[in-house]
PDB file of C-alpha atoms in Angstrom:
ATOM      1  CA  UNK A   1       0.000   0.000   0.000  1.00 83.00           C
ATOM      2  CA  UNK A   2       2.830   2.426   0.843  1.00 90.00           C
ATOM      3  CA  UNK A   3       5.711   2.969  -1.565  1.00 90.00           C
ATOM      4  CA  UNK A   4       9.340   3.689  -0.782  1.00 94.00           C
ATOM      5  CA  UNK A   5       9.822   5.128  -4.276  1.00 93.00           C
ATOM      6  CA  UNK A   6       6.690   7.313  -4.298  1.00 95.00           C
ATOM      7  CA  UNK A   7       6.560   8.462  -0.655  1.00 97.00           C
ATOM      8  CA  UNK A   8       6.600  12.257  -0.323  1.00 97.00           C
ATOM      9  CA  UNK A   9       5.238  12.678   3.219  1.00 97.00           C
ATOM     10  CA  UNK A  10       6.252  10.858   6.362  1.00 97.00           C
ATOM     11  CA  UNK A  11       3.530  10.688   9.045  1.00 95.00           C
ATOM     12  CA  UNK A  12       5.415  10.468  12.319  1.00 94.00           C
ATOM     13  CA  UNK A  13       3.462   9.230  15.347  1.00 89.00           C
ATOM     14  CA  UNK A  14       4.487   9.679  18.978  1.00 83.00           C
ATOM     15  CA  UNK A  15       3.466   6.170  19.959  1.00 65.00           C
ATOM     16  CA  UNK A  16       0.872   3.596  19.096  1.00 56.00           C
ATOM     17  CA  UNK A  17      -0.938   3.284  22.433  1.00 55.00           C
ATOM     18  CA  UNK A  18      -1.367  -0.439  21.912  1.00 56.00           C
ATOM     19  CA  UNK A  19       0.406  -2.657  19.439  1.00 56.00           C
ATOM     20  CA  UNK A  20      -1.567  -3.187  16.276  1.00 57.00           C
ATOM     21  CA  UNK A  21      -2.588  -6.859  16.243  1.00 60.00           C
ATOM     22  CA  UNK A  22      -1.391  -7.094  12.629  1.00 58.00           C
ATOM     23  CA  UNK A  23       2.040  -5.724  13.537  1.00 55.00           C
ATOM     24  CA  UNK A  24       1.807  -2.574  11.393  1.00 52.00           C
ATOM     25  CA  UNK A  25       2.428   1.059  12.343  1.00 54.00           C
ATOM     26  CA  UNK A  26      -0.849   2.905  12.764  1.00 53.00           C
ATOM     27  CA  UNK A  27      -2.295   6.134  14.114  1.00 55.00           C
ATOM     28  CA  UNK A  28      -3.011   4.700  17.578  1.00 57.00           C
ATOM     29  CA  UNK A  29      -6.453   3.086  17.617  1.00 70.00           C
ATOM     30  CA  UNK A  30      -9.350   2.451  15.250  1.00 77.00           C
ATOM     31  CA  UNK A  31     -10.853   5.935  15.769  1.00 81.00           C
ATOM     32  CA  UNK A  32      -7.480   7.571  15.088  1.00 82.00           C
ATOM     33  CA  UNK A  33      -6.901   5.451  12.001  1.00 81.00           C
ATOM     34  CA  UNK A  34     -10.384   6.380  10.750  1.00 86.00           C
ATOM     35  CA  UNK A  35      -9.634  10.090  11.264  1.00 88.00           C
ATOM     36  CA  UNK A  36      -6.372   9.846   9.332  1.00 89.00           C
ATOM     37  CA  UNK A  37      -7.887   7.790   6.510  1.00 90.00           C
ATOM     38  CA  UNK A  38     -10.790  10.241   6.230  1.00 92.00           C
ATOM     39  CA  UNK A  39      -8.376  13.147   6.032  1.00 93.00           C
ATOM     40  CA  UNK A  40      -6.296  11.392   3.386  1.00 93.00           C
ATOM     41  CA  UNK A  41      -9.428  10.628   1.356  1.00 93.00           C
ATOM     42  CA  UNK A  42     -10.681  14.224   1.531  1.00 94.00           C
ATOM     43  CA  UNK A  43      -7.326  15.555   0.339  1.00 96.00           C
ATOM     44  CA  UNK A  44      -6.723  12.860  -2.259  1.00 95.00           C
ATOM     45  CA  UNK A  45      -3.537  11.787  -0.470  1.00 95.00           C
ATOM     46  CA  UNK A  46      -2.933   8.338  -1.884  1.00 94.00           C
ATOM     47  CA  UNK A  47      -1.324   5.716   0.405  1.00 93.00           C
ATOM     48  CA  UNK A  48       1.761   5.402  -1.779  1.00 95.00           C
ATOM     49  CA  UNK A  49       2.498   9.110  -1.273  1.00 97.00           C
ATOM     50  CA  UNK A  50       2.799   8.858   2.495  1.00 95.00           C
ATOM     51  CA  UNK A  51       4.356   6.486   4.977  1.00 93.00           C
ATOM     52  CA  UNK A  52       3.555   6.029   8.674  1.00 91.00           C
ATOM     53  CA  UNK A  53       6.437   5.722  11.152  1.00 92.00           C
ATOM     54  CA  UNK A  54       6.758   5.755  14.930  1.00 89.00           C
ATOM     55  CA  UNK A  55       9.159   7.884  16.976  1.00 90.00           C
ATOM     56  CA  UNK A  56      10.246   4.757  18.815  1.00 85.00           C
ATOM     57  CA  UNK A  57       9.900   2.148  16.057  1.00 79.00           C
ATOM     58  CA  UNK A  58       9.913  -0.867  18.346  1.00 75.00           C
ATOM     59  CA  UNK A  59       7.172  -2.497  20.365  1.00 67.00           C
ATOM     60  CA  UNK A  60       7.953  -4.810  23.263  1.00 61.00           C
ATOM     61  CA  UNK A  61       5.234  -7.452  23.652  1.00 62.00           C
ATOM     62  CA  UNK A  62       3.720  -7.458  27.130  1.00 61.00           C
ATOM     63  CA  UNK A  63       4.821  -3.902  27.917  1.00 61.00           C
ATOM     64  CA  UNK A  64       2.569  -0.873  27.872  1.00 60.00           C
ATOM     65  CA  UNK A  65       3.398   1.540  25.088  1.00 59.00           C
ATOM     66  CA  UNK A  66       2.639   4.849  26.744  1.00 68.00           C
ATOM     67  CA  UNK A  67       4.539   8.101  26.994  1.00 78.00           C
ATOM     68  CA  UNK A  68       8.059   7.770  25.662  1.00 84.00           C
ATOM     69  CA  UNK A  69      11.085   8.559  27.812  1.00 86.00           C
ATOM     70  CA  UNK A  70      13.558  11.134  26.410  1.00 91.00           C
ATOM     71  CA  UNK A  71      16.035   8.285  25.794  1.00 92.00           C
ATOM     72  CA  UNK A  72      13.468   6.484  23.637  1.00 90.00           C
ATOM     73  CA  UNK A  73      12.825   9.617  21.571  1.00 92.00           C
ATOM     74  CA  UNK A  74      16.595  10.050  21.119  1.00 95.00           C
ATOM     75  CA  UNK A  75      16.928   6.355  20.169  1.00 93.00           C
ATOM     76  CA  UNK A  76      14.474   6.938  17.323  1.00 94.00           C
ATOM     77  CA  UNK A  77      16.733   9.464  15.553  1.00 96.00           C
ATOM     78  CA  UNK A  78      19.140   7.023  13.908  1.00 95.00           C
ATOM     79  CA  UNK A  79      16.370   4.769  12.494  1.00 95.00           C
ATOM     80  CA  UNK A  80      14.504   7.867  11.252  1.00 96.00           C
ATOM     81  CA  UNK A  81      17.597   9.061   9.355  1.00 96.00           C
ATOM     82  CA  UNK A  82      18.056   5.570   7.902  1.00 96.00           C
ATOM     83  CA  UNK A  83      14.412   5.526   6.808  1.00 96.00           C
ATOM     84  CA  UNK A  84      14.673   8.939   5.135  1.00 96.00           C
ATOM     85  CA  UNK A  85      17.650   7.679   3.118  1.00 96.00           C
ATOM     86  CA  UNK A  86      15.336   4.965   1.751  1.00 96.00           C
ATOM     87  CA  UNK A  87      12.663   7.515   0.777  1.00 96.00           C
ATOM     88  CA  UNK A  88      14.311   9.506  -2.035  1.00 94.00           C
ATOM     89  CA  UNK A  89      11.299  11.773  -2.703  1.00 95.00           C
ATOM     90  CA  UNK A  90      10.187  12.501   0.869  1.00 96.00           C
ATOM     91  CA  UNK A  91      10.209  16.236   1.520  1.00 96.00           C
ATOM     92  CA  UNK A  92       7.901  16.636   4.519  1.00 97.00           C
ATOM     93  CA  UNK A  93       7.236  15.163   7.927  1.00 97.00           C
ATOM     94  CA  UNK A  94       3.897  15.614   9.667  1.00 97.00           C
ATOM     95  CA  UNK A  95       4.783  15.064  13.326  1.00 97.00           C
ATOM     96  CA  UNK A  96       1.723  13.935  15.307  1.00 94.00           C
ATOM     97  CA  UNK A  97       2.080  14.644  19.011  1.00 91.00           C
ATOM     98  CA  UNK A  98       4.767  16.167  21.229  1.00 92.00           C
ATOM     99  CA  UNK A  99       7.218  13.277  21.080  1.00 93.00           C
ATOM    100  CA  UNK A 100       7.045  13.139  17.286  1.00 95.00           C
ATOM    101  CA  UNK A 101       7.612  16.881  17.112  1.00 96.00           C
ATOM    102  CA  UNK A 102      10.564  16.584  19.506  1.00 95.00           C
ATOM    103  CA  UNK A 103      12.178  13.908  17.322  1.00 96.00           C
ATOM    104  CA  UNK A 104      11.520  15.910  14.147  1.00 96.00           C
ATOM    105  CA  UNK A 105      13.178  18.963  15.699  1.00 96.00           C
ATOM    106  CA  UNK A 106      16.184  16.797  16.692  1.00 96.00           C
ATOM    107  CA  UNK A 107      16.361  15.647  13.088  1.00 96.00           C
ATOM    108  CA  UNK A 108      16.385  19.222  11.791  1.00 95.00           C
ATOM    109  CA  UNK A 109      19.273  20.058  14.122  1.00 94.00           C
ATOM    110  CA  UNK A 110      21.520  17.332  12.725  1.00 93.00           C
ATOM    111  CA  UNK A 111      24.124  18.308  10.168  1.00 85.00           C
ATOM    112  CA  UNK A 112      22.877  15.707   7.726  1.00 91.00           C
ATOM    113  CA  UNK A 113      22.941  17.153   4.171  1.00 92.00           C
ATOM    114  CA  UNK A 114      19.885  15.063   3.285  1.00 89.00           C
ATOM    115  CA  UNK A 115      17.738  17.535   5.230  1.00 91.00           C
ATOM    116  CA  UNK A 116      18.766  20.760   3.510  1.00 89.00           C
ATOM    117  CA  UNK A 117      19.233  19.129   0.097  1.00 91.00           C
ATOM    118  CA  UNK A 118      15.582  18.090   0.069  1.00 89.00           C
ATOM    119  CA  UNK A 119      14.315  21.203   1.805  1.00 91.00           C
ATOM    120  CA  UNK A 120      12.695  18.916   4.367  1.00 94.00           C
ATOM    121  CA  UNK A 121       9.880  20.665   6.198  1.00 96.00           C
ATOM    122  CA  UNK A 122       8.309  19.562   9.469  1.00 97.00           C
ATOM    123  CA  UNK A 123       4.661  20.204  10.297  1.00 97.00           C
ATOM    124  CA  UNK A 124       3.583  20.040  13.916  1.00 96.00           C
ATOM    125  CA  UNK A 125       0.242  18.250  14.283  1.00 95.00           C
ATOM    126  CA  UNK A 126      -1.948  17.024  17.102  1.00 93.00           C
ATOM    127  CA  UNK A 127      -1.926  13.354  17.975  1.00 89.00           C
ATOM    128  CA  UNK A 128      -4.938  11.563  16.518  1.00 86.00           C
ATOM    129  CA  UNK A 129      -5.847   9.467  19.527  1.00 81.00           C
ATOM    130  CA  UNK A 130      -6.374   9.341  23.254  1.00 78.00           C
ATOM    131  CA  UNK A 131      -6.565  12.409  25.451  1.00 80.00           C
ATOM    132  CA  UNK A 132      -4.942  14.557  22.769  1.00 82.00           C
ATOM    133  CA  UNK A 133      -8.105  14.208  20.704  1.00 84.00           C
ATOM    134  CA  UNK A 134     -10.609  14.350  23.560  1.00 87.00           C
ATOM    135  CA  UNK A 135     -12.840  17.340  23.034  1.00 88.00           C
ATOM    136  CA  UNK A 136     -16.157  18.451  21.664  1.00 92.00           C
ATOM    137  CA  UNK A 137     -17.099  17.558  18.094  1.00 92.00           C
ATOM    138  CA  UNK A 138     -16.511  21.199  17.166  1.00 95.00           C
ATOM    139  CA  UNK A 139     -12.975  21.181  18.612  1.00 94.00           C
ATOM    140  CA  UNK A 140     -12.199  17.864  16.919  1.00 93.00           C
ATOM    141  CA  UNK A 141     -13.370  19.328  13.613  1.00 93.00           C
ATOM    142  CA  UNK A 142     -11.094  22.357  14.122  1.00 95.00           C
ATOM    143  CA  UNK A 143      -8.148  20.079  14.878  1.00 94.00           C
ATOM    144  CA  UNK A 144      -8.806  18.006  11.760  1.00 94.00           C
ATOM    145  CA  UNK A 145      -9.037  21.154   9.624  1.00 95.00           C
ATOM    146  CA  UNK A 146      -5.653  22.344  10.957  1.00 96.00           C
ATOM    147  CA  UNK A 147      -4.155  18.915  10.352  1.00 95.00           C
ATOM    148  CA  UNK A 148      -5.605  18.931   6.838  1.00 96.00           C
ATOM    149  CA  UNK A 149      -3.902  22.265   6.162  1.00 97.00           C
ATOM    150  CA  UNK A 150      -0.556  20.736   7.127  1.00 97.00           C
ATOM    151  CA  UNK A 151      -1.023  17.737   4.854  1.00 97.00           C
ATOM    152  CA  UNK A 152      -2.321  19.943   2.020  1.00 97.00           C
ATOM    153  CA  UNK A 153       0.732  22.203   2.269  1.00 96.00           C
ATOM    154  CA  UNK A 154       3.042  19.179   2.351  1.00 97.00           C
ATOM    155  CA  UNK A 155       1.295  17.821  -0.752  1.00 96.00           C
ATOM    156  CA  UNK A 156       1.642  21.139  -2.571  1.00 95.00           C
ATOM    157  CA  UNK A 157       5.368  21.317  -1.718  1.00 93.00           C
ATOM    158  CA  UNK A 158       5.767  17.832  -3.198  1.00 93.00           C
ATOM    159  CA  UNK A 159       3.837  18.719  -6.355  1.00 92.00           C
ATOM    160  CA  UNK A 160       0.884  16.457  -5.519  1.00 93.00           C
ATOM    161  CA  UNK A 161      -2.602  17.390  -6.668  1.00 88.00           C
ATOM    162  CA  UNK A 162      -5.231  18.065  -4.021  1.00 84.00           C
ATOM    163  CA  UNK A 163      -8.652  16.571  -4.551  1.00 79.00           C
ATOM    164  CA  UNK A 164     -11.081  19.260  -5.638  1.00 65.00           C
ATOM    165  CA  UNK A 165     -14.655  19.403  -4.389  1.00 53.00           C
TER     166      UNK A 165
END
């Protein structure tokens, strides 16, 4: 579904809450995944144009996957750089949640030429699940609109067409 060759946008998640029973990276729970898929559909963001990734890209069976320690966020930097090297067309990261934003900012502070050569831009976005998305329907709609603006801008930077209508 996702493509290393076609990926333009990396969706970076702070954590997954619970491990996905299928073993894949996801937005955090079924409601969060539905929000993200709905947003992608509305924008016309095809799955091959984006790739999900976790700040701490490991899950330990039997252990809760809650808030990440600073050491875990730091440990995610090297795998994130390695992943970006595999994504030759990626030019944006949408960082969902505070830990994802912290890792993305660490990435921008590295001296890696890959970052400035691509003009990599980071967009700070709200986490899609849990307490971060607890609020009235109106507030949730506002948050989704803001998130949509980030993805739309990332798509435009990458030369991807937005869905009209």
